[in-house]
Every structure is written in C-alpha cells, then in structure tokens.
Tab-separated table of C-alpha atoms in Angstrom:
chain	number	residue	atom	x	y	z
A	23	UNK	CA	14.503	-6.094	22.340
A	24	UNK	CA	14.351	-2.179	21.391
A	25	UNK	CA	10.892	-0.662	20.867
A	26	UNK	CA	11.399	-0.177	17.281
A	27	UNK	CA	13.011	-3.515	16.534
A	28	UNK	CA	9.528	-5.243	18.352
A	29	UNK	CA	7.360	-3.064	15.988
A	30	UNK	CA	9.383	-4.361	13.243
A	31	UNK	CA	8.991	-7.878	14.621
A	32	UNK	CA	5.820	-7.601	15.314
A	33	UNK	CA	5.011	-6.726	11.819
A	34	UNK	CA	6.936	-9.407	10.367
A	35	UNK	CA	5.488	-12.569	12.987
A	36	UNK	CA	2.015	-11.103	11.820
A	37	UNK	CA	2.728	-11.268	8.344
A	38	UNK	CA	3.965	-14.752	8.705
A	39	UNK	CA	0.878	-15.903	10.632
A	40	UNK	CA	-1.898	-13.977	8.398
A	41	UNK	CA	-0.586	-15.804	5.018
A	42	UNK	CA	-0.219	-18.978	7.227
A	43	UNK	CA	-3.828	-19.345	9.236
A	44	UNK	CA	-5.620	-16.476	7.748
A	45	UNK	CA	-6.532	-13.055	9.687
A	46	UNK	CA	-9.049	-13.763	11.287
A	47	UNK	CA	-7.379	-17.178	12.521
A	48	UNK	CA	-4.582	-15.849	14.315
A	49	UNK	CA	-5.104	-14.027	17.404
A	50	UNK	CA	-2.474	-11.167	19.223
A	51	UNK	CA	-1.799	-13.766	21.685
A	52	UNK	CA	-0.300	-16.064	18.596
A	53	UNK	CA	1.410	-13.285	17.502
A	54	UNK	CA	2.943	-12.615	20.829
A	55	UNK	CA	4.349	-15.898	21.399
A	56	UNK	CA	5.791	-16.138	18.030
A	57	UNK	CA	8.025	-13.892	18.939
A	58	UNK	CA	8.646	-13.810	22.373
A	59	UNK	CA	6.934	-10.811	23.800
A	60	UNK	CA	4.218	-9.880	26.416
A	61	UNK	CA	1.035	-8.541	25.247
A	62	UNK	CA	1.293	-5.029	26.600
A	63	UNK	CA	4.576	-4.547	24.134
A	64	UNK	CA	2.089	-5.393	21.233
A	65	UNK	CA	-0.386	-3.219	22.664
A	66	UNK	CA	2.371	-0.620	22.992
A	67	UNK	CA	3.132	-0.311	19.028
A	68	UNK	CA	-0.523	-1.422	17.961
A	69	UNK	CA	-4.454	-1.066	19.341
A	70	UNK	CA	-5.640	-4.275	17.782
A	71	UNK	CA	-5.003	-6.055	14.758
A	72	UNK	CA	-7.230	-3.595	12.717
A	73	UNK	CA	-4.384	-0.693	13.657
A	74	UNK	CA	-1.451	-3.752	12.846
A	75	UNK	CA	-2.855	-4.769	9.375
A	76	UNK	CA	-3.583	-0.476	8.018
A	77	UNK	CA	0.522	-0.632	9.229
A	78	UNK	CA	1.330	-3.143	7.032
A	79	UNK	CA	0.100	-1.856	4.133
A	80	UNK	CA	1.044	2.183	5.033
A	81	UNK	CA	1.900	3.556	1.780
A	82	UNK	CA	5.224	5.187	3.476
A	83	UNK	CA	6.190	1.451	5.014
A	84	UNK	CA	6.507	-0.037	1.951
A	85	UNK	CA	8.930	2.350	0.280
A	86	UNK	CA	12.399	0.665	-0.239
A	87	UNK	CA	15.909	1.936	-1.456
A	88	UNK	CA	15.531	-0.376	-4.472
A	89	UNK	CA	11.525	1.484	-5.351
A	90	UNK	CA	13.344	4.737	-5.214
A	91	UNK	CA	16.057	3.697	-7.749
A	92	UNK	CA	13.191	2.253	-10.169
A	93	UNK	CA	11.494	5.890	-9.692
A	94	UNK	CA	14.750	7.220	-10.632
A	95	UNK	CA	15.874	4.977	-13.086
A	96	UNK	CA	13.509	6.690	-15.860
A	97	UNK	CA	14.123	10.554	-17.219
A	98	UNK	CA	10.341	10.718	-17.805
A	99	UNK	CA	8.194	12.245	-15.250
A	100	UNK	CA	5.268	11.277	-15.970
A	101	UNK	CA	6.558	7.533	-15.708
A	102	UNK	CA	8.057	8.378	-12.562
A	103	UNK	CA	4.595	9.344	-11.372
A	104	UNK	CA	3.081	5.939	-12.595
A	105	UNK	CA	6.099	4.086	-10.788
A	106	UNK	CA	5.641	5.847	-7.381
A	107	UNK	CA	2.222	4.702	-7.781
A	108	UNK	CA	3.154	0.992	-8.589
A	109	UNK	CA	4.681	0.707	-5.349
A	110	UNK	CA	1.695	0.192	-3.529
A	111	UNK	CA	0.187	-2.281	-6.083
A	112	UNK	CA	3.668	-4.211	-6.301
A	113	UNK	CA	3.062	-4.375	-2.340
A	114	UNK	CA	-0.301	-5.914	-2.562
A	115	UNK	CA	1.258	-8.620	-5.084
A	116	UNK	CA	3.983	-9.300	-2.536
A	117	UNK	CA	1.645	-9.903	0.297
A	118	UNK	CA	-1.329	-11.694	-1.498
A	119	UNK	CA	-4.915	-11.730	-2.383
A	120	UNK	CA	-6.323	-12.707	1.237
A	121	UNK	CA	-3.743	-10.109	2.777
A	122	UNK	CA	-5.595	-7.392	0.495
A	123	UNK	CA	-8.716	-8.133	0.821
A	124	UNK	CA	-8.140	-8.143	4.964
A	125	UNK	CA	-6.909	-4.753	4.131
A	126	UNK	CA	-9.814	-3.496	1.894
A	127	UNK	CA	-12.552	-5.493	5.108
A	128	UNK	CA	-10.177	-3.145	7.752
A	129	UNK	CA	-10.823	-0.040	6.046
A	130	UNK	CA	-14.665	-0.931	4.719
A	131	UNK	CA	-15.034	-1.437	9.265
A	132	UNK	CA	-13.366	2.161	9.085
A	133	UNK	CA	-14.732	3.798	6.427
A	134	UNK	CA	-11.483	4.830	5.187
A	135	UNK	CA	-9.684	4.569	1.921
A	136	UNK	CA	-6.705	1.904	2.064
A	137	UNK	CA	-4.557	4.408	-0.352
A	138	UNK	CA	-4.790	7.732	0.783
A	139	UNK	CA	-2.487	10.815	0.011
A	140	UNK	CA	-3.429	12.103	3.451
A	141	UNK	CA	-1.109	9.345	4.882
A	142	UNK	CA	1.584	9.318	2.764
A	143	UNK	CA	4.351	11.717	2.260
A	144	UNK	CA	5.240	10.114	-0.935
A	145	UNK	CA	1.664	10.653	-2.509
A	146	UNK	CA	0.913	14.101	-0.644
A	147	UNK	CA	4.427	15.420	-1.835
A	148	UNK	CA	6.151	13.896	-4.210
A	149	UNK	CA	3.976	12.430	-6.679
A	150	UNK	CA	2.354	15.519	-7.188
A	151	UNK	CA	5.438	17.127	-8.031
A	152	UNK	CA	6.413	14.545	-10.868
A	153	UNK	CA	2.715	15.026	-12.061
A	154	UNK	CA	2.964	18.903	-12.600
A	155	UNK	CA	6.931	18.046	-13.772
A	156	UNK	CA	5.085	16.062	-16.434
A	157	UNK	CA	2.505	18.110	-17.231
A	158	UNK	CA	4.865	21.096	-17.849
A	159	UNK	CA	6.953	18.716	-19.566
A	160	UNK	CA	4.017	17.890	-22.238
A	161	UNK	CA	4.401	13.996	-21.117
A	162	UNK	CA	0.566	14.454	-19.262
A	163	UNK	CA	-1.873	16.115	-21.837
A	164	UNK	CA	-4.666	15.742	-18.882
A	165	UNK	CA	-5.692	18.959	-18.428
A	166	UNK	CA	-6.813	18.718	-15.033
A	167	UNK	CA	-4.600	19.962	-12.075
A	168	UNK	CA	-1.591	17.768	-10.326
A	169	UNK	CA	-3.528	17.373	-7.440
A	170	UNK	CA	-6.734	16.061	-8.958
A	171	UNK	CA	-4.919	13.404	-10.710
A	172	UNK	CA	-2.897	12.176	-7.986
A	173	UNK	CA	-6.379	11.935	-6.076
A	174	UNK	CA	-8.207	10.360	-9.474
A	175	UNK	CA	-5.006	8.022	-9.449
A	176	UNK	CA	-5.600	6.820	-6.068
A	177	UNK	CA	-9.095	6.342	-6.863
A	178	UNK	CA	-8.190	4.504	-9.503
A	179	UNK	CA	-5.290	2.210	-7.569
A	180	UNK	CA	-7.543	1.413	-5.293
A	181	UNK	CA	-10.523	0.287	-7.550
A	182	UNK	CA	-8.250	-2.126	-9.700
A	183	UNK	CA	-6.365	-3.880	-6.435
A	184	UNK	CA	-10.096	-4.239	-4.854
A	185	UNK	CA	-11.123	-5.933	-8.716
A	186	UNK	CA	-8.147	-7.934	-8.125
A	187	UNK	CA	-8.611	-8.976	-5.054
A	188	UNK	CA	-12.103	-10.081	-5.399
A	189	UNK	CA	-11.222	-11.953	-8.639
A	190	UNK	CA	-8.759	-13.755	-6.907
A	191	UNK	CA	-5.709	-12.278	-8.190
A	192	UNK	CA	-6.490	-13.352	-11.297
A	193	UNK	CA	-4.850	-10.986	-13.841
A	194	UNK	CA	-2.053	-8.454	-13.981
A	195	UNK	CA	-2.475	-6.298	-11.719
A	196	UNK	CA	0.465	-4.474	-12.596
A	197	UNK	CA	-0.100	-3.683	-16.055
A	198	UNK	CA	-3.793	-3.264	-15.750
A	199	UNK	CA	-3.218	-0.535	-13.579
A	200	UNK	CA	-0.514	1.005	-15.775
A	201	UNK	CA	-2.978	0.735	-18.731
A	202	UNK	CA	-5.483	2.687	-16.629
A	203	UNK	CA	-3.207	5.562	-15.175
A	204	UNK	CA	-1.881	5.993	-18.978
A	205	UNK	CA	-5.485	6.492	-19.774
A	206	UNK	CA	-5.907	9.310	-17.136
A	207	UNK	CA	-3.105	10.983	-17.792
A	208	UNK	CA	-3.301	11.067	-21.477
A	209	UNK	CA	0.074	9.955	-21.797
C-alpha cells in the first residue's frame, strides 16, 4: 500500500469506526487492524487520534469536484461566497452530530478554532476574493472589509454547527446558517 493511499485509508477505517463505536471507543490499534497496517504507518501520517480527527474535518479535505461546480454554478458572488462557506457545514451533516462534536472537544483540548482561514486555502484565498467581487458588485452592502467578513463568517459557521451539535442536530443547519451569513453580509 502507497503512503498516500494508507492516509486515505486510514481516514476512511476511522471514519467507519468513530460513527460505529464512538471516538473515544475505538482505539489506533482498531483502526490499524481494520485495515491491515502496522501501527508505525498510522503513526507515520498521524500523531494520535486528536491530529486524525482535525484531518478529517480540514476545510481543504473536504473540497470536491462536484462543491466547486455548485460554487460555480451561480453568477452571483456574493452567493458564491455563502456556498464556499456551506461546504464545511454540508461536511459536518455528512459525518454527524457525535463526529462534530468530537471535532469541536479536539479543538476545545487545543484551543483552536475547528474553521479557520489560517488552514485553508479556500477561505484564506478564495472566499475573500468572491467577498470583495461582491461587494464591488453591490450584492454585499456590509460595509466592512472582505477580510473581516470572511473572519466574522467563520465566527459565525462555527457558532451555528457548535448550536447544532449540542442540540443534537436538531434543525437545519444548512439554512440557518445561510439565514445568518445573509444577515452579515447585508445581502
């Protein structure tokens, strides 16, 4: 098995395991034997399962052809903006309410933010860019600049998956977020 392909494997056994037996249930040695390799090759990709999970949910992993083409599939920038940002809420849907909130306990043990521009190309680069498009377009009235959005946005992404998680995945994430970025941005 290549290096990359036993990230990749990694990342999927885990995923597999954590919705099946719960985080703190499955241990690296599980993980391992899932898919048929030693301990050091886990240890070569990942630290410890703290490192594995913040991979799973990196911003940049969960990117696919198909969330570019919904980005693209809209003239308006700033609904570009708000799709780039769905992308990461769309990912915590796909992976579930006790996946999340393993994410959000990771990063609380870190004192870290889960969605961070720093880590993302996407949100450092390109989401700014579609913001300022926007504004210069008239579709964001927000007077404030590009980057202090995308970091209020982020703030805001990360405050409504956390709700969400804690209430159990009980409403829309999806649209509640939407509603809230629209009322940033003054669209």
């Amino acid at each position: 098995m290549s290096r990359g392909a036993t990230k990749e494997a990694i990342l999927t056994a885990s995923i597999q395991l954590f919705n099946k037996y719960g985080f703190d249930q499955v241990t690296i040695n599980q993980i391992c034997k899932e898919i048929n390799v030693t301990k050091t090759a886990f240890y070569y990709h990942f630290k410890s399962k703290d490192e594995l999970i913040s991979e799973v949910f990196s911003f940049d992993n969960m990117i696919s052809n198909n969330d570019v083409l919904d980005i693209l599939s809209v003239t308006d920038y700033a609904d570009q903006a708000i799709k780039g940002m769905e992308i990461y809420v769309k990912h915590m849907v796909r992976l579930g309410v006790e996946m999340t909130k393993e994410n959000y306990r990771v990063h609380l043990r870190n004192q870290t933010l889960p969605l961070d521009k720093g880590k993302s190309s996407l949100l450092s680069s390109v989401i700014p860019t579609l913001v300022q498009r926007a504004k210069d377009a008239g579709q964001i009235k927000n007077p404030a600049s590009a980057e202090d959005l995308l970091d209020s946005m982020c703030i805001i992404a990360n405050g409504v998956i956390l709700n969400w998680a804690i209430m159990g995945g009980s409403f829309d994430i999806l649209e509640e977020t939407r509603k809230q970025f629209e009322i940033l941005l003054v669209v």
